[in-house]
PDB file of C-alpha atoms in Angstrom:
ATOM      1  CA  GLN R   1     -13.413 -12.286   0.848  1.00 57.00           C
ATOM      2  CA  GLN R   2     -10.937  -9.925   3.208  1.00 67.00           C
ATOM      3  CA  GLN R   3      -7.679 -11.682   2.337  1.00 86.00           C
ATOM      4  CA  VAL R   4      -5.952 -10.175   5.244  1.00 93.00           C
ATOM      5  CA  LYS R   5      -7.804  -8.670   8.700  1.00 95.00           C
ATOM      6  CA  GLN R   6      -6.368  -6.119  10.664  1.00 96.00           C
ATOM      7  CA  SER R   7      -7.139  -5.387  14.205  1.00 96.00           C
ATOM      8  CA  PRO R   8      -7.234  -2.574  16.062  1.00 97.00           C
ATOM      9  CA  GLN R   9      -8.629   0.059  13.659  1.00 95.00           C
ATOM     10  CA  SER R  10      -7.445   2.408  16.297  1.00 96.00           C
ATOM     11  CA  LEU R  11      -4.701   2.581  19.400  1.00 97.00           C
ATOM     12  CA  ILE R  12      -3.942   4.984  21.879  1.00 98.00           C
ATOM     13  CA  VAL R  13      -0.651   4.285  23.707  1.00 97.00           C
ATOM     14  CA  GLN R  14       1.041   6.585  26.451  1.00 97.00           C
ATOM     15  CA  LYS R  15       4.891   7.602  25.530  1.00 97.00           C
ATOM     16  CA  GLY R  16       7.140   4.849  26.073  1.00 97.00           C
ATOM     17  CA  GLY R  17       4.541   1.816  26.069  1.00 97.00           C
ATOM     18  CA  ILE R  18       4.372  -0.976  23.503  1.00 97.00           C
ATOM     19  CA  SER R  19       2.133  -0.735  20.793  1.00 98.00           C
ATOM     20  CA  ILE R  20       0.954  -4.244  18.884  1.00 98.00           C
ATOM     21  CA  ILE R  21      -1.079  -3.936  15.935  1.00 98.00           C
ATOM     22  CA  ASN R  22      -2.390  -7.743  14.520  1.00 98.00           C
ATOM     23  CA  CYS R  23      -2.825  -9.432  10.985  1.00 97.00           C
ATOM     24  CA  ALA R  24      -4.815 -12.260  10.004  1.00 97.00           C
ATOM     25  CA  TYR R  25      -4.132 -13.780   6.767  1.00 96.00           C
ATOM     26  CA  GLU R  26      -6.328 -16.890   5.337  1.00 92.00           C
ATOM     27  CA  ASN R  27      -4.250 -17.997   1.718  1.00 90.00           C
ATOM     28  CA  THR R  28      -1.289 -20.002   2.749  1.00 90.00           C
ATOM     29  CA  ALA R  29       0.459 -19.198  -0.631  1.00 90.00           C
ATOM     30  CA  PHE R  30       1.395 -15.725   0.793  1.00 92.00           C
ATOM     31  CA  ASP R  31       4.860 -15.607   1.365  1.00 91.00           C
ATOM     32  CA  TYR R  32       5.589 -12.068   1.911  1.00 92.00           C
ATOM     33  CA  PHE R  33       4.648  -9.975   5.190  1.00 95.00           C
ATOM     34  CA  PRO R  34       5.210  -6.140   5.090  1.00 95.00           C
ATOM     35  CA  TRP R  35       4.514  -3.355   7.250  1.00 97.00           C
ATOM     36  CA  TYR R  36       4.161   0.177   6.005  1.00 97.00           C
ATOM     37  CA  GLN R  37       3.517   3.429   7.758  1.00 97.00           C
ATOM     38  CA  GLN R  38       1.693   6.050   6.369  1.00 96.00           C
ATOM     39  CA  PHE R  39       1.757   9.846   7.374  1.00 95.00           C
ATOM     40  CA  PRO R  40      -0.850  12.579   6.390  1.00 92.00           C
ATOM     41  CA  GLY R  41      -0.436  13.970   3.173  1.00 90.00           C
ATOM     42  CA  LYS R  42       2.257  11.402   2.275  1.00 93.00           C
ATOM     43  CA  GLY R  43       2.362   7.762   0.520  1.00 94.00           C
ATOM     44  CA  PRO R  44       2.931   4.483   2.482  1.00 95.00           C
ATOM     45  CA  ALA R  45       6.857   3.764   3.537  1.00 95.00           C
ATOM     46  CA  LEU R  46       7.739   0.034   4.087  1.00 94.00           C
ATOM     47  CA  LEU R  47       8.932  -0.014   7.890  1.00 96.00           C
ATOM     48  CA  ILE R  48       9.936  -3.899   8.380  1.00 95.00           C
ATOM     49  CA  ALA R  49       8.950  -7.295   6.550  1.00 94.00           C
ATOM     50  CA  ILE R  50       9.356 -10.816   7.282  1.00 94.00           C
ATOM     51  CA  ARG R  51       8.968 -14.071   5.293  1.00 91.00           C
ATOM     52  CA  PRO R  52       7.744 -17.441   6.379  1.00 88.00           C
ATOM     53  CA  ASP R  53      10.717 -19.128   7.415  1.00 90.00           C
ATOM     54  CA  VAL R  54      11.233 -17.007  10.617  1.00 92.00           C
ATOM     55  CA  SER R  55       9.212 -16.264  13.514  1.00 93.00           C
ATOM     56  CA  GLU R  56      10.802 -13.172  14.538  1.00 95.00           C
ATOM     57  CA  LYS R  57      12.514  -9.749  12.899  1.00 96.00           C
ATOM     58  CA  LYS R  58      13.561  -6.888  14.802  1.00 96.00           C
ATOM     59  CA  GLU R  59      14.974  -3.828  13.401  1.00 95.00           C
ATOM     60  CA  GLY R  60      15.597  -1.123  15.998  1.00 96.00           C
ATOM     61  CA  ARG R  61      12.309  -0.457  17.814  1.00 97.00           C
ATOM     62  CA  PHE R  62       9.794  -2.560  15.280  1.00 97.00           C
ATOM     63  CA  THR R  63       9.428  -6.046  15.801  1.00 97.00           C
ATOM     64  CA  ILE R  64       7.734  -8.499  13.552  1.00 96.00           C
ATOM     65  CA  SER R  65       6.302 -11.777  14.664  1.00 95.00           C
ATOM     66  CA  PHE R  66       4.591 -14.356  12.863  1.00 95.00           C
ATOM     67  CA  ASN R  67       2.938 -17.315  13.484  1.00 94.00           C
ATOM     68  CA  LYS R  68       2.715 -19.485  10.340  1.00 92.00           C
ATOM     69  CA  SER R  69       0.375 -22.400  12.058  1.00 93.00           C
ATOM     70  CA  ALA R  70      -2.260 -19.534  13.379  1.00 95.00           C
ATOM     71  CA  LYS R  71      -1.847 -17.605   9.770  1.00 95.00           C
ATOM     72  CA  GLN R  72      -1.346 -14.166  11.973  1.00 96.00           C
ATOM     73  CA  PHE R  73       1.716 -11.746  11.979  1.00 97.00           C
ATOM     74  CA  SER R  74       1.949  -8.695  14.458  1.00 98.00           C
ATOM     75  CA  LEU R  75       3.795  -5.807  14.630  1.00 98.00           C
ATOM     76  CA  HIS R  76       5.254  -4.185  18.056  1.00 98.00           C
ATOM     77  CA  ILE R  77       6.562  -1.128  18.495  1.00 98.00           C
ATOM     78  CA  MET R  78       8.690  -0.725  21.718  1.00 97.00           C
ATOM     79  CA  ASP R  79       9.059   2.542  23.648  1.00 98.00           C
ATOM     80  CA  SER R  80       6.428   4.286  21.536  1.00 97.00           C
ATOM     81  CA  GLN R  81       7.037   7.671  20.766  1.00 97.00           C
ATOM     82  CA  PRO R  82       4.918  10.625  19.711  1.00 97.00           C
ATOM     83  CA  GLY R  83       6.755  10.809  16.257  1.00 97.00           C
ATOM     84  CA  ASP R  84       5.130   7.252  15.902  1.00 97.00           C
ATOM     85  CA  SER R  85       1.650   8.610  15.658  1.00 98.00           C
ATOM     86  CA  ALA R  86       0.571   7.473  11.943  1.00 97.00           C
ATOM     87  CA  THR R  87      -0.963   4.787  10.223  1.00 96.00           C
ATOM     88  CA  TYR R  88      -0.104   1.233   9.884  1.00 97.00           C
ATOM     89  CA  PHE R  89      -0.840  -1.222   7.216  1.00 97.00           C
ATOM     90  CA  CYS R  90      -0.322  -4.809   7.080  1.00 97.00           C
ATOM     91  CA  ALA R  91      -0.047  -6.412   3.911  1.00 95.00           C
ATOM     92  CA  VAL R  92       0.738  -9.624   1.965  1.00 94.00           C
ATOM     93  CA  SER R  93       1.620 -10.900  -1.384  1.00 90.00           C
ATOM     94  CA  SER R  94       2.718 -14.254  -2.933  1.00 86.00           C
ATOM     95  CA  GLY R  95       5.043 -15.221  -5.562  1.00 76.00           C
ATOM     96  CA  SER R  96       2.356 -15.702  -8.199  1.00 70.00           C
ATOM     97  CA  ALA R  97       0.698 -12.461  -7.486  1.00 67.00           C
ATOM     98  CA  ARG R  98       3.047 -10.056  -6.269  1.00 76.00           C
ATOM     99  CA  GLN R  99       0.856  -6.855  -5.574  1.00 84.00           C
ATOM    100  CA  LEU R 100       0.236  -6.191  -2.099  1.00 90.00           C
ATOM    101  CA  THR R 101      -2.947  -6.779  -0.766  1.00 91.00           C
ATOM    102  CA  PHE R 102      -3.233  -4.538   2.174  1.00 93.00           C
ATOM    103  CA  GLY R 103      -4.772  -4.804   5.492  1.00 94.00           C
ATOM    104  CA  SER R 104      -7.864  -2.116   6.403  1.00 93.00           C
ATOM    105  CA  GLY R 105      -4.943  -0.018   8.556  1.00 95.00           C
ATOM    106  CA  THR R 106      -4.348   1.192  12.137  1.00 96.00           C
ATOM    107  CA  GLN R 107      -4.389   4.535  13.131  1.00 96.00           C
ATOM    108  CA  LEU R 108      -2.000   4.684  15.960  1.00 98.00           C
ATOM    109  CA  THR R 109      -1.816   7.701  18.610  1.00 98.00           C
ATOM    110  CA  VAL R 110       1.055   8.071  21.141  1.00 97.00           C
ATOM    111  CA  LEU R 111       0.279  10.653  24.030  1.00 97.00           C
ATOM    112  CA  PRO R 112       3.112  12.397  25.333  1.00 93.00           C
TER     113      PRO R 112
ATOM    114  CA  GLY C   1      15.126  12.009  -7.845  1.00 54.00           C
ATOM    115  CA  ALA C   2      15.636   8.881  -5.719  1.00 79.00           C
ATOM    116  CA  GLY C   3      11.902   8.178  -5.466  1.00 93.00           C
ATOM    117  CA  VAL C   4       8.872   7.446  -7.243  1.00 96.00           C
ATOM    118  CA  SER C   5       7.289  10.915  -8.739  1.00 96.00           C
ATOM    119  CA  GLN C   6       4.079  11.260  -9.402  1.00 97.00           C
ATOM    120  CA  SER C   7       2.233  14.094 -10.971  1.00 97.00           C
ATOM    121  CA  PRO C   8       0.125  16.106 -10.773  1.00 97.00           C
ATOM    122  CA  SER C   9      -0.052  16.303  -7.019  1.00 96.00           C
ATOM    123  CA  ASN C  10      -3.703  17.390  -6.680  1.00 97.00           C
ATOM    124  CA  LYS C  11      -5.827  17.371  -9.377  1.00 97.00           C
ATOM    125  CA  VAL C  12      -9.589  18.803  -9.230  1.00 98.00           C
ATOM    126  CA  THR C  13     -11.473  17.868 -12.964  1.00 97.00           C
ATOM    127  CA  GLU C  14     -15.331  17.972 -14.016  1.00 97.00           C
ATOM    128  CA  LYS C  15     -17.577  14.839 -13.617  1.00 97.00           C
ATOM    129  CA  GLY C  16     -17.153  13.427 -17.172  1.00 97.00           C
ATOM    130  CA  LYS C  17     -13.988  14.637 -17.604  1.00 98.00           C
ATOM    131  CA  ASP C  18     -10.984  12.320 -18.858  1.00 98.00           C
ATOM    132  CA  VAL C  19      -7.980  12.506 -16.671  1.00 98.00           C
ATOM    133  CA  GLU C  20      -4.646  11.070 -16.955  1.00 98.00           C
ATOM    134  CA  LEU C  21      -2.333  10.940 -13.731  1.00 98.00           C
ATOM    135  CA  ARG C  22       1.758  10.267 -14.072  1.00 97.00           C
ATOM    136  CA  CYS C  23       4.325   8.073 -12.661  1.00 97.00           C
ATOM    137  CA  ASP C  24       7.990   7.770 -12.657  1.00 96.00           C
ATOM    138  CA  PRO C  25       9.285   4.778 -11.010  1.00 95.00           C
ATOM    139  CA  ILE C  26      12.702   4.315  -9.316  1.00 94.00           C
ATOM    140  CA  SER C  27      15.150   3.502 -12.358  1.00 91.00           C
ATOM    141  CA  GLY C  28      15.593   0.061 -12.518  1.00 89.00           C
ATOM    142  CA  HIS C  29      12.396  -1.235 -10.897  1.00 91.00           C
ATOM    143  CA  THR C  30      10.951  -3.777 -12.817  1.00 89.00           C
ATOM    144  CA  ALA C  31       7.707  -4.012 -11.102  1.00 91.00           C
ATOM    145  CA  LEU C  32       5.110  -0.700 -10.959  1.00 94.00           C
ATOM    146  CA  TYR C  33       1.849  -0.942  -9.160  1.00 95.00           C
ATOM    147  CA  TRP C  34      -0.994   1.679  -8.790  1.00 97.00           C
ATOM    148  CA  TYR C  35      -3.232   1.812  -5.869  1.00 97.00           C
ATOM    149  CA  ARG C  36      -6.158   3.416  -5.114  1.00 97.00           C
ATOM    150  CA  GLN C  37      -7.097   4.970  -1.591  1.00 95.00           C
ATOM    151  CA  SER C  38     -10.301   6.623  -0.330  1.00 90.00           C
ATOM    152  CA  LEU C  39     -10.602   9.000   2.621  1.00 80.00           C
ATOM    153  CA  GLY C  40      -9.581   7.592   5.891  1.00 72.00           C
ATOM    154  CA  GLN C  41      -9.858   3.971   3.929  1.00 78.00           C
ATOM    155  CA  GLY C  42      -6.837   1.241   2.998  1.00 85.00           C
ATOM    156  CA  LEU C  43      -5.097   0.641   0.025  1.00 93.00           C
ATOM    157  CA  GLU C  44      -7.057  -0.799  -3.141  1.00 93.00           C
ATOM    158  CA  PHE C  45      -5.029  -2.331  -5.493  1.00 93.00           C
ATOM    159  CA  LEU C  46      -5.537  -1.215  -9.450  1.00 96.00           C
ATOM    160  CA  ILE C  47      -3.056  -3.084 -11.753  1.00 95.00           C
ATOM    161  CA  TYR C  48       0.278  -4.184 -11.458  1.00 93.00           C
ATOM    162  CA  PHE C  49       2.901  -4.196 -14.284  1.00 92.00           C
ATOM    163  CA  GLN C  50       6.555  -6.589 -14.254  1.00 89.00           C
ATOM    164  CA  GLY C  51       8.763  -6.320 -16.675  1.00 85.00           C
ATOM    165  CA  ASN C  52       7.401  -6.773 -20.693  1.00 83.00           C
ATOM    166  CA  SER C  53       4.841  -9.323 -18.944  1.00 87.00           C
ATOM    167  CA  ALA C  54       1.057  -8.597 -19.398  1.00 89.00           C
ATOM    168  CA  PRO C  55      -0.371  -6.453 -16.761  1.00 91.00           C
ATOM    169  CA  ASP C  56      -2.237  -7.754 -14.195  1.00 91.00           C
ATOM    170  CA  LYS C  57      -5.613  -5.911 -14.378  1.00 93.00           C
ATOM    171  CA  SER C  58      -8.003  -7.684 -12.133  1.00 92.00           C
ATOM    172  CA  GLY C  59      -7.809  -4.416  -9.483  1.00 93.00           C
ATOM    173  CA  LEU C  60      -9.645  -2.003 -12.495  1.00 95.00           C
ATOM    174  CA  PRO C  61     -13.092  -1.267 -10.804  1.00 94.00           C
ATOM    175  CA  SER C  62     -14.329  -0.525 -14.225  1.00 94.00           C
ATOM    176  CA  ASP C  63     -13.861   0.060 -18.144  1.00 95.00           C
ATOM    177  CA  ARG C  64     -13.103   3.583 -17.596  1.00 97.00           C
ATOM    178  CA  PHE C  65     -10.226   3.141 -16.293  1.00 97.00           C
ATOM    179  CA  SER C  66      -6.993   1.998 -17.745  1.00 97.00           C
ATOM    180  CA  ALA C  67      -2.973   2.143 -17.603  1.00 96.00           C
ATOM    181  CA  GLU C  68       0.032   1.955 -19.753  1.00 95.00           C
ATOM    182  CA  ARG C  69       3.666   1.578 -18.857  1.00 94.00           C
ATOM    183  CA  THR C  70       6.184   2.701 -22.014  1.00 85.00           C
ATOM    184  CA  GLY C  71       9.581   1.398 -22.372  1.00 81.00           C
ATOM    185  CA  GLY C  72       9.120   0.002 -18.659  1.00 76.00           C
ATOM    186  CA  SER C  73       9.406   2.932 -16.873  1.00 89.00           C
ATOM    187  CA  VAL C  74       6.796   5.717 -17.016  1.00 94.00           C
ATOM    188  CA  SER C  75       3.203   4.867 -16.333  1.00 96.00           C
ATOM    189  CA  THR C  76       0.228   6.665 -17.058  1.00 97.00           C
ATOM    190  CA  LEU C  77      -3.268   5.875 -15.349  1.00 98.00           C
ATOM    191  CA  THR C  78      -6.268   7.032 -17.339  1.00 98.00           C
ATOM    192  CA  ILE C  79      -9.924   7.515 -15.839  1.00 98.00           C
ATOM    193  CA  GLN C  80     -12.397   8.132 -18.805  1.00 98.00           C
ATOM    194  CA  ARG C  81     -16.119   9.960 -17.822  1.00 98.00           C
ATOM    195  CA  THR C  82     -14.554  10.605 -14.144  1.00 98.00           C
ATOM    196  CA  GLN C  83     -17.741  10.332 -11.570  1.00 97.00           C
ATOM    197  CA  GLN C  84     -17.435  11.609  -8.049  1.00 96.00           C
ATOM    198  CA  GLU C  85     -16.851   8.167  -6.515  1.00 94.00           C
ATOM    199  CA  ASP C  86     -13.552   8.017  -8.363  1.00 96.00           C
ATOM    200  CA  SER C  87     -12.656  11.037  -5.793  1.00 96.00           C
ATOM    201  CA  ALA C  88      -9.528   9.332  -4.030  1.00 97.00           C
ATOM    202  CA  VAL C  89      -5.874   9.579  -3.666  1.00 97.00           C
ATOM    203  CA  TYR C  90      -3.908   7.709  -6.517  1.00 98.00           C
ATOM    204  CA  LEU C  91      -0.795   6.210  -5.502  1.00 97.00           C
ATOM    205  CA  CYS C  92       1.912   4.459  -7.448  1.00 97.00           C
ATOM    206  CA  ALA C  93       4.550   2.279  -6.174  1.00 96.00           C
ATOM    207  CA  SER C  94       7.404   0.473  -7.977  1.00 94.00           C
ATOM    208  CA  SER C  95       9.457  -2.424  -6.514  1.00 91.00           C
ATOM    209  CA  PRO C  96      12.757  -4.267  -7.794  1.00 86.00           C
ATOM    210  CA  ARG C  97      12.878  -7.899  -7.538  1.00 73.00           C
ATOM    211  CA  SER C  98      13.035  -7.983  -4.082  1.00 69.00           C
ATOM    212  CA  ARG C  99       8.926  -7.318  -3.553  1.00 81.00           C
ATOM    213  CA  GLU C 100       9.831  -4.337  -1.300  1.00 86.00           C
ATOM    214  CA  ALA C 101       7.492  -1.519  -2.662  1.00 91.00           C
ATOM    215  CA  PHE C 102       8.257   1.833  -2.753  1.00 94.00           C
ATOM    216  CA  PHE C 103       4.958   4.525  -3.175  1.00 96.00           C
ATOM    217  CA  GLY C 104       5.000   7.992  -4.489  1.00 96.00           C
ATOM    218  CA  GLN C 105       3.622  10.888  -2.449  1.00 96.00           C
ATOM    219  CA  GLY C 106       0.234  10.058  -4.523  1.00 96.00           C
ATOM    220  CA  THR C 107      -2.153  12.413  -6.556  1.00 97.00           C
ATOM    221  CA  ARG C 108      -5.181  13.414  -4.984  1.00 97.00           C
ATOM    222  CA  LEU C 109      -8.512  13.074  -7.479  1.00 97.00           C
ATOM    223  CA  THR C 110     -11.282  15.611  -6.575  1.00 97.00           C
ATOM    224  CA  VAL C 111     -14.126  15.046  -9.612  1.00 97.00           C
ATOM    225  CA  VAL C 112     -16.296  18.235  -8.442  1.00 96.00           C
TER     226      VAL C 112
END
């Protein structure tokens, strides 16, 4: 059973546009929702994270929107840049099982 | 160094041989994780160490895989009798109490 479902698998956006990646989860015990960015040949890097007591968190051009009742959260990249082209992974974890469970990833391409 | 360090960065081994992969976590981080990432795929959880607690080995795919963490710091992932399906990038991450996981660059293992 897939614990977190991520979509879309790939995304192409024009420079300056908004990139939106979605994740859905099943287990209501999850209480930590990070997004990771991975460039080819590199390990994933933490981008931004949210806990379920807030509905939105913004850091620069990156925003997480969280819908607890729908068990969904999404990453919004405003004013997307070619340098944002990478693979993005959502993840979930809980206080009792702290290992991160990752989504399948979204390959983002921002066209110049 | 300030980040998670993994060695070797690349390893080519013959089928049936044993391999050891090393991870030096960020100093002071109490948690350490191993993940596996197959080509173009997501991150598969392998094992999790937290302080002096018994490790969570629930993600290890077979008894050919084992890991240890000495002195609460350095960790070694051992794969015995390697198979071609073990070819992947093995990623290590460490985390302070806040659950933010910081990844190393990974070890690319190729079994020929």
